[in-house]
PDB file of C-alpha atoms in Angstrom:
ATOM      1  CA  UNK A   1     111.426  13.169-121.707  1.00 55.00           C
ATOM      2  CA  UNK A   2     114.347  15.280-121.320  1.00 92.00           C
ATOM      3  CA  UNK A   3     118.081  14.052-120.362  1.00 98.00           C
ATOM      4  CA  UNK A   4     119.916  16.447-118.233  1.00 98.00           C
ATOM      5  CA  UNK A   5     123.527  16.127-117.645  1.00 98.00           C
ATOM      6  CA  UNK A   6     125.412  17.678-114.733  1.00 98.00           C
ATOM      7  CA  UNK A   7     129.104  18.177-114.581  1.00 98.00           C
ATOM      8  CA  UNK A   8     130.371  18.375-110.613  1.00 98.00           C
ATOM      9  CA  UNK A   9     128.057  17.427-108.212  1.00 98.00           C
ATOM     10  CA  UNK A  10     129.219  20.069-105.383  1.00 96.00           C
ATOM     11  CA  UNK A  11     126.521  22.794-103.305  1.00 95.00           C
ATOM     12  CA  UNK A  12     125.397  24.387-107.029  1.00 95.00           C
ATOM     13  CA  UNK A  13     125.966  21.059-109.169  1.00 96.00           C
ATOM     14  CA  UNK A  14     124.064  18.469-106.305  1.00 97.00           C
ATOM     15  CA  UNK A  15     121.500  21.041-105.663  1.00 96.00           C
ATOM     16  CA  UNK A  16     120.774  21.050-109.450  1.00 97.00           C
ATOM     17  CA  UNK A  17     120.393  18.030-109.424  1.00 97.00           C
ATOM     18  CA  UNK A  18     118.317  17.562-106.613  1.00 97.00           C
ATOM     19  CA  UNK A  19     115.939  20.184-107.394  1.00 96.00           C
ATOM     20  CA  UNK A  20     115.825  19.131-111.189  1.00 97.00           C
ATOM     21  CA  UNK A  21     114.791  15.523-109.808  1.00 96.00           C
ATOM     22  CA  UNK A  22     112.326  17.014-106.987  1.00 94.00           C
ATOM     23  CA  UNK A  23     110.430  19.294-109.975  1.00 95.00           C
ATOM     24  CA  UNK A  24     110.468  17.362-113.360  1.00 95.00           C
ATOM     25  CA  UNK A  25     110.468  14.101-114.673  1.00 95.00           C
ATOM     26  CA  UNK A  26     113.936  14.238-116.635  1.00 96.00           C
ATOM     27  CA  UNK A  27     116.473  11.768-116.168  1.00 98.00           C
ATOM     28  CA  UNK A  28     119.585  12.981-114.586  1.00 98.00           C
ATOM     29  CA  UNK A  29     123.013  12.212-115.158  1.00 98.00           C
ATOM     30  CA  UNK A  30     126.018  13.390-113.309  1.00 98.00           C
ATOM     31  CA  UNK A  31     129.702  13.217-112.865  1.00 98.00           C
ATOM     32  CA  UNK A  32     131.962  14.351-110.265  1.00 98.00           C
ATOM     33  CA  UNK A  33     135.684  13.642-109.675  1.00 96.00           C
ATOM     34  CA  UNK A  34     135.157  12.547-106.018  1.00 97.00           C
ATOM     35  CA  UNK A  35     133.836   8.864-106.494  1.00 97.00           C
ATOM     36  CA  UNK A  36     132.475   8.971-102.575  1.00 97.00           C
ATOM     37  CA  UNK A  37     130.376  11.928-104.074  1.00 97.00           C
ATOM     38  CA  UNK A  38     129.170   9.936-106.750  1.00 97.00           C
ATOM     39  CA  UNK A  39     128.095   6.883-104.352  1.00 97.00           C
ATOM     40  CA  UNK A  40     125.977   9.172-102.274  1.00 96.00           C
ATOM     41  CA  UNK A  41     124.530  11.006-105.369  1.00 97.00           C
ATOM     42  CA  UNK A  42     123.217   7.932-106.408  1.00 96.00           C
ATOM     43  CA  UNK A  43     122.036   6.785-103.409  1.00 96.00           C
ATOM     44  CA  UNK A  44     120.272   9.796-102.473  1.00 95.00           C
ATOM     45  CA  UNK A  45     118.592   9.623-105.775  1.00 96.00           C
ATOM     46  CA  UNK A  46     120.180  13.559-106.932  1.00 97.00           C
ATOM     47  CA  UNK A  47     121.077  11.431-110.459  1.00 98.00           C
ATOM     48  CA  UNK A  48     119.341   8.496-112.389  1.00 98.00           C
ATOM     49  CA  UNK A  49     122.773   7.588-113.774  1.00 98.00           C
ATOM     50  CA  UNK A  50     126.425   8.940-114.504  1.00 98.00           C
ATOM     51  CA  UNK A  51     127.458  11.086-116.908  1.00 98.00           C
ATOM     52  CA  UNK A  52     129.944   8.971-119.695  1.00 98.00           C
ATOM     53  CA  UNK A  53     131.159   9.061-122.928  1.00 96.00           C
ATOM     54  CA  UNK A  54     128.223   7.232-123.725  1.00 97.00           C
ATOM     55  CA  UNK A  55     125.169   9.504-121.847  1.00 98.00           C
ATOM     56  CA  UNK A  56     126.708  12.598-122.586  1.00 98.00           C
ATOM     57  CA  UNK A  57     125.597  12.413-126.338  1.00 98.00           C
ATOM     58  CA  UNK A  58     121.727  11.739-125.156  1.00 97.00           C
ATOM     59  CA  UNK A  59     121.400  15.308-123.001  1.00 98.00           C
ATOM     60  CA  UNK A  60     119.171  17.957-123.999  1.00 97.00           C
ATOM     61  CA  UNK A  61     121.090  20.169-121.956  1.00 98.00           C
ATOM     62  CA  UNK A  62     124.310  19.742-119.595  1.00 98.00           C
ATOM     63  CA  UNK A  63     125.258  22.045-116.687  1.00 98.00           C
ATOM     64  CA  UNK A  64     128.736  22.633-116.311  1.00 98.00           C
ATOM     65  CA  UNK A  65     129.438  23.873-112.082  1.00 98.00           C
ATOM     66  CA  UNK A  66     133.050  23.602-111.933  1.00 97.00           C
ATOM     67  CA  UNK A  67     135.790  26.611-111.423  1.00 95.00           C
ATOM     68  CA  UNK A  68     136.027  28.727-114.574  1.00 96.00           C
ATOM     69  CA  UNK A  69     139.293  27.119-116.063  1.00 97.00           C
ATOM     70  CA  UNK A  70     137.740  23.648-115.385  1.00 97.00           C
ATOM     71  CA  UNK A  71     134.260  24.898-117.071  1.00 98.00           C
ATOM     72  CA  UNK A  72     136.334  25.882-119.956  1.00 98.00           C
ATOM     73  CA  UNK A  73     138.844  22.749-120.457  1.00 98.00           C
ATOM     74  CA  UNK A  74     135.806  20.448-119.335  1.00 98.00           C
ATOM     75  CA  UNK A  75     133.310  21.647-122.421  1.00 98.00           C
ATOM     76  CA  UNK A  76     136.442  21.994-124.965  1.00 98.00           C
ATOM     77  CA  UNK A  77     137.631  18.778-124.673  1.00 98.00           C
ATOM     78  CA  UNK A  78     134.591  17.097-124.813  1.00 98.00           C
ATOM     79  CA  UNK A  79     133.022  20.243-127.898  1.00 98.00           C
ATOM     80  CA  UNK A  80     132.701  17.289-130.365  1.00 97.00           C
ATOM     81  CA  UNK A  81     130.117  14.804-128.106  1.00 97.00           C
ATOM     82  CA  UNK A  82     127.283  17.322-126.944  1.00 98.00           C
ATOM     83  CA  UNK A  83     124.452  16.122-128.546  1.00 96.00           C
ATOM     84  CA  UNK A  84     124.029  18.232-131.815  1.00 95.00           C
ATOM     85  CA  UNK A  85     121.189  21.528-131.069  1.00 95.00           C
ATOM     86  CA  UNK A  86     121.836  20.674-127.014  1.00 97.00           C
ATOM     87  CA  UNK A  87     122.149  23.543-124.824  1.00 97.00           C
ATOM     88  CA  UNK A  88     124.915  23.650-122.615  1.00 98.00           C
ATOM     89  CA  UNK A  89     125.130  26.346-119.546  1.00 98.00           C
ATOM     90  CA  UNK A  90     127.983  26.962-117.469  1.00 98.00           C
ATOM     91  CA  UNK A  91     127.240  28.147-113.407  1.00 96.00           C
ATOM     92  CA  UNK A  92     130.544  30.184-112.765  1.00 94.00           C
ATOM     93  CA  UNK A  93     130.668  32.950-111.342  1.00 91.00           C
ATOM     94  CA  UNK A  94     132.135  34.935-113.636  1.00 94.00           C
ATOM     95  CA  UNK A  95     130.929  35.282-117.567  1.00 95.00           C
ATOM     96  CA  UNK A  96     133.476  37.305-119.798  1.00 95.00           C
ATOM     97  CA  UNK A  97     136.682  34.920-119.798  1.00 97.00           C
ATOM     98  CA  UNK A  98     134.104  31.808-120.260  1.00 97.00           C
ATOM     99  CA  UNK A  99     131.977  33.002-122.496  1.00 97.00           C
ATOM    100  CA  UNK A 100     135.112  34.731-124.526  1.00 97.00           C
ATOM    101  CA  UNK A 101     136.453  31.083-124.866  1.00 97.00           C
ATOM    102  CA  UNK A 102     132.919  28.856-125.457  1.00 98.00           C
ATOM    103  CA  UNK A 103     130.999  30.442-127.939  1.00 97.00           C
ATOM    104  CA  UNK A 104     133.332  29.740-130.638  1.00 97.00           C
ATOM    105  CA  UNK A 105     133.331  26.662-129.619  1.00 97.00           C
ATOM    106  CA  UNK A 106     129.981  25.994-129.682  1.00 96.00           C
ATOM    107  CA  UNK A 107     129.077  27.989-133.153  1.00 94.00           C
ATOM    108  CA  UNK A 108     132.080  25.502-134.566  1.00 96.00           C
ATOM    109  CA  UNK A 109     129.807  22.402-133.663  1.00 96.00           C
ATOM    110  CA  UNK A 110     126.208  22.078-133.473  1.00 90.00           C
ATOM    111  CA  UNK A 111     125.200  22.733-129.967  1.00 96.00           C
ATOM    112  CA  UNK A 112     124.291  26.230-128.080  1.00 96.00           C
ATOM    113  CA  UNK A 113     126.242  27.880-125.516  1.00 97.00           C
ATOM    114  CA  UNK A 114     124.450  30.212-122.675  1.00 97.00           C
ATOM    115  CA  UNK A 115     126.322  31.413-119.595  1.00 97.00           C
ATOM    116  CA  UNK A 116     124.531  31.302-116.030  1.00 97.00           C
ATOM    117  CA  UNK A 117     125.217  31.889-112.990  1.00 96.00           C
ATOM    118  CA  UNK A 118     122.489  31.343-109.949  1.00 94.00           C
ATOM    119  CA  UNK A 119     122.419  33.997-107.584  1.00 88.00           C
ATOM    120  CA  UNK A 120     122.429  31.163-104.561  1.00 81.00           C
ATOM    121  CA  UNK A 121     124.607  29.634-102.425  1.00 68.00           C
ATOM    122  CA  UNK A 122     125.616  28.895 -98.463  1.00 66.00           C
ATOM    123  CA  UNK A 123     128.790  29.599 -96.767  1.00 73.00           C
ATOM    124  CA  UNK A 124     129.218  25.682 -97.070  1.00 71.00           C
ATOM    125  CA  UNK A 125     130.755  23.573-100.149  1.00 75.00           C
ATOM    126  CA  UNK A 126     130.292  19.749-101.684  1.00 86.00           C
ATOM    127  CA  UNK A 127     127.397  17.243-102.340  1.00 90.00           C
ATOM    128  CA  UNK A 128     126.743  17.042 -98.552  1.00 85.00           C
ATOM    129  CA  UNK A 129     125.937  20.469 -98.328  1.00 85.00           C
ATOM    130  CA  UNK A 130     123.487  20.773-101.504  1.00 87.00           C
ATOM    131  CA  UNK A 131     119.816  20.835-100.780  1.00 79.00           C
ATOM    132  CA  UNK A 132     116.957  20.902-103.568  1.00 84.00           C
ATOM    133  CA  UNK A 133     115.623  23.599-102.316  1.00 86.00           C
ATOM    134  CA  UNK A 134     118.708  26.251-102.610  1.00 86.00           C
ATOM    135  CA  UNK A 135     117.195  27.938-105.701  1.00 89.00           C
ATOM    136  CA  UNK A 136     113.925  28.535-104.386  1.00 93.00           C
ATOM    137  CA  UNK A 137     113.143  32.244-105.660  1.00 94.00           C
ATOM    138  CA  UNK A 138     116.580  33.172-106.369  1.00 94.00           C
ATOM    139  CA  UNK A 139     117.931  34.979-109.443  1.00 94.00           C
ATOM    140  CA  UNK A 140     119.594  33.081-112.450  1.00 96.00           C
ATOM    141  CA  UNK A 141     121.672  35.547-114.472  1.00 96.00           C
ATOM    142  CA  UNK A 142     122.157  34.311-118.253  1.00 97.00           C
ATOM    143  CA  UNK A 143     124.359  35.485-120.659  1.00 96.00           C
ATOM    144  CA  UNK A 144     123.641  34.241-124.280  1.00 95.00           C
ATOM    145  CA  UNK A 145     125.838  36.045-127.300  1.00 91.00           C
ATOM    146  CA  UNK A 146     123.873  38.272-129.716  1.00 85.00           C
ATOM    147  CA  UNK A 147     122.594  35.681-131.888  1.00 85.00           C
ATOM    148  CA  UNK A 148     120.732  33.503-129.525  1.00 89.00           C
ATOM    149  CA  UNK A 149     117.547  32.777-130.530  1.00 90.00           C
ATOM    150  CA  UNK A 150     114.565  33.728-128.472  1.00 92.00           C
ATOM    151  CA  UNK A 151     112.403  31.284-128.731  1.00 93.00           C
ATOM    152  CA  UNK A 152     115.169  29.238-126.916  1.00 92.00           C
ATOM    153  CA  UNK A 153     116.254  31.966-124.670  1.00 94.00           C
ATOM    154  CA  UNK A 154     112.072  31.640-123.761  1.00 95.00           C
ATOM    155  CA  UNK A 155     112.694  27.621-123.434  1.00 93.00           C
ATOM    156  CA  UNK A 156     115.742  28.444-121.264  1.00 95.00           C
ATOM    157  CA  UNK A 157     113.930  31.040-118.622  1.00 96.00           C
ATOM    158  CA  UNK A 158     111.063  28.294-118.387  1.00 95.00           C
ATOM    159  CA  UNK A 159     112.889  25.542-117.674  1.00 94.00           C
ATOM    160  CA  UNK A 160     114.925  27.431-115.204  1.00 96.00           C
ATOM    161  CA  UNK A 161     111.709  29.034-113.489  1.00 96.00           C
ATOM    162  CA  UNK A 162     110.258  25.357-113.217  1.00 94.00           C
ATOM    163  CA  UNK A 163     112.963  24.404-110.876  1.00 95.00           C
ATOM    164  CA  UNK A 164     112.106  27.237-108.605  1.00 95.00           C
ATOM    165  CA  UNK A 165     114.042  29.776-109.674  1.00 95.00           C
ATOM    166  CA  UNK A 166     112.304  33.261-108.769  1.00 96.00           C
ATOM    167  CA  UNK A 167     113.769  35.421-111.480  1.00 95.00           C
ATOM    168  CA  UNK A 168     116.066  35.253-114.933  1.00 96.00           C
ATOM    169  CA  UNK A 169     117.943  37.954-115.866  1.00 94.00           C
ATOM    170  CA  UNK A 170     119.387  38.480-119.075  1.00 94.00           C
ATOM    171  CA  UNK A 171     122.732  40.722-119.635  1.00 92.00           C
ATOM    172  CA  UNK A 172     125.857  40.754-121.564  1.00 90.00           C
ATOM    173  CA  UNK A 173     129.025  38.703-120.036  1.00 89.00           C
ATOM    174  CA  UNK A 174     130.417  42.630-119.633  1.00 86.00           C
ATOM    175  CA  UNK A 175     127.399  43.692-118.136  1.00 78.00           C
ATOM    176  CA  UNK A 176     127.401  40.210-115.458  1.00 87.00           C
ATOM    177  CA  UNK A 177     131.463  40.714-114.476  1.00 77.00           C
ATOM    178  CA  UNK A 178     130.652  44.312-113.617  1.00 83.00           C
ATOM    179  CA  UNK A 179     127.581  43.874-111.686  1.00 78.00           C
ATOM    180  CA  UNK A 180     129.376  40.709-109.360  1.00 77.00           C
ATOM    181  CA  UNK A 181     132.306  42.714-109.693  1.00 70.00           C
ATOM    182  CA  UNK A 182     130.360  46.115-107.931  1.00 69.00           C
ATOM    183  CA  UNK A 183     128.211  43.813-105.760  1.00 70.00           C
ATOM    184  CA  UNK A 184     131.145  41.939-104.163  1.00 62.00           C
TER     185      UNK A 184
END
């Protein structure tokens, strides 16, 4: 079974969660600031537990959905406890400045970084406002750096296409800040 952690349970974080929990059987852990969000995560079953110093070492993969900077201080502070060959994705919205500052990072220990982004959202925020059904044919943009491996890249796309994702597309974190930076 696979252990997936989620950092900040707001719309893109709880819907993760939610929709991770609705279409596989991996355990779920997840952390958010806002302890009231954490209560209702838990009691709406969106996590199986909450992401500590202790869980974070057992995830296969961790989502990171906070604001850039906090995507950035959040996985370089804790760089030294992902579990070693984990995957760990960021959900920001923009690519270049986090990508720029995490791949080092992650070729210095012995996990693998990937920028996403889903293509989904509301004009709502926060846990009470995420649904498991927000990613239902959307687009995932990922942005690995030019020595991903495929075969993981391929393990990536699946596991994001089992959760209802419609499409993955792969580009460069150039190529993603001038696309959202055109489409916006």
């Amino acid at each position: 079974m696979q252990n997936v952690g989620i950092v900040g349970l707001g719309l893109i974080g709880g819907s993760l969660a939610k929709t991770i929990k609705l279409h596989t059987p991996y355990t779920v852990y997840g952390t958010d600031k806002n302890a009231d969000t954490m209560r209702r995560a838990f009691l709406m079953e969106a996590i199986d537990g909450e992401l500590t110093a202790e869980t974070l070492p057992q995830c296969d993969v961790v989502l990171v959905c906070l604001y850039p900077q906090g995507i950035i201080d959040y996985v370089t502070t804790h760089a030294a406890d992902f579990k070693p060959d984990s995957l760990v994705i960021d959900c920001g919205g923009v690519k270049q400045v986090i990508c720029d500052a995490l791949f080092p990072v992650s070729q210095r220990y012995a996990w693998h970084f990937i920028g996403g982004h889903p293509m989904a959202g509301v004009e709502r925020w926060g846990f009470d406002s995420s649904f498991g059904m927000l990613f239902n044919n959307a687009s995932m943009i990922l942005t690995p750096d030019g020595g991903t491996d495929i075969a993981l890249l391929h393990e990536i796309k699946q596991m994001f296409l089992s959760i209802g994702f419609g499409s993955i597309t792969v580009v460069s974190p150039e190529q993603h800040d001038r696309i959202i930076a055109y489409t916006s």
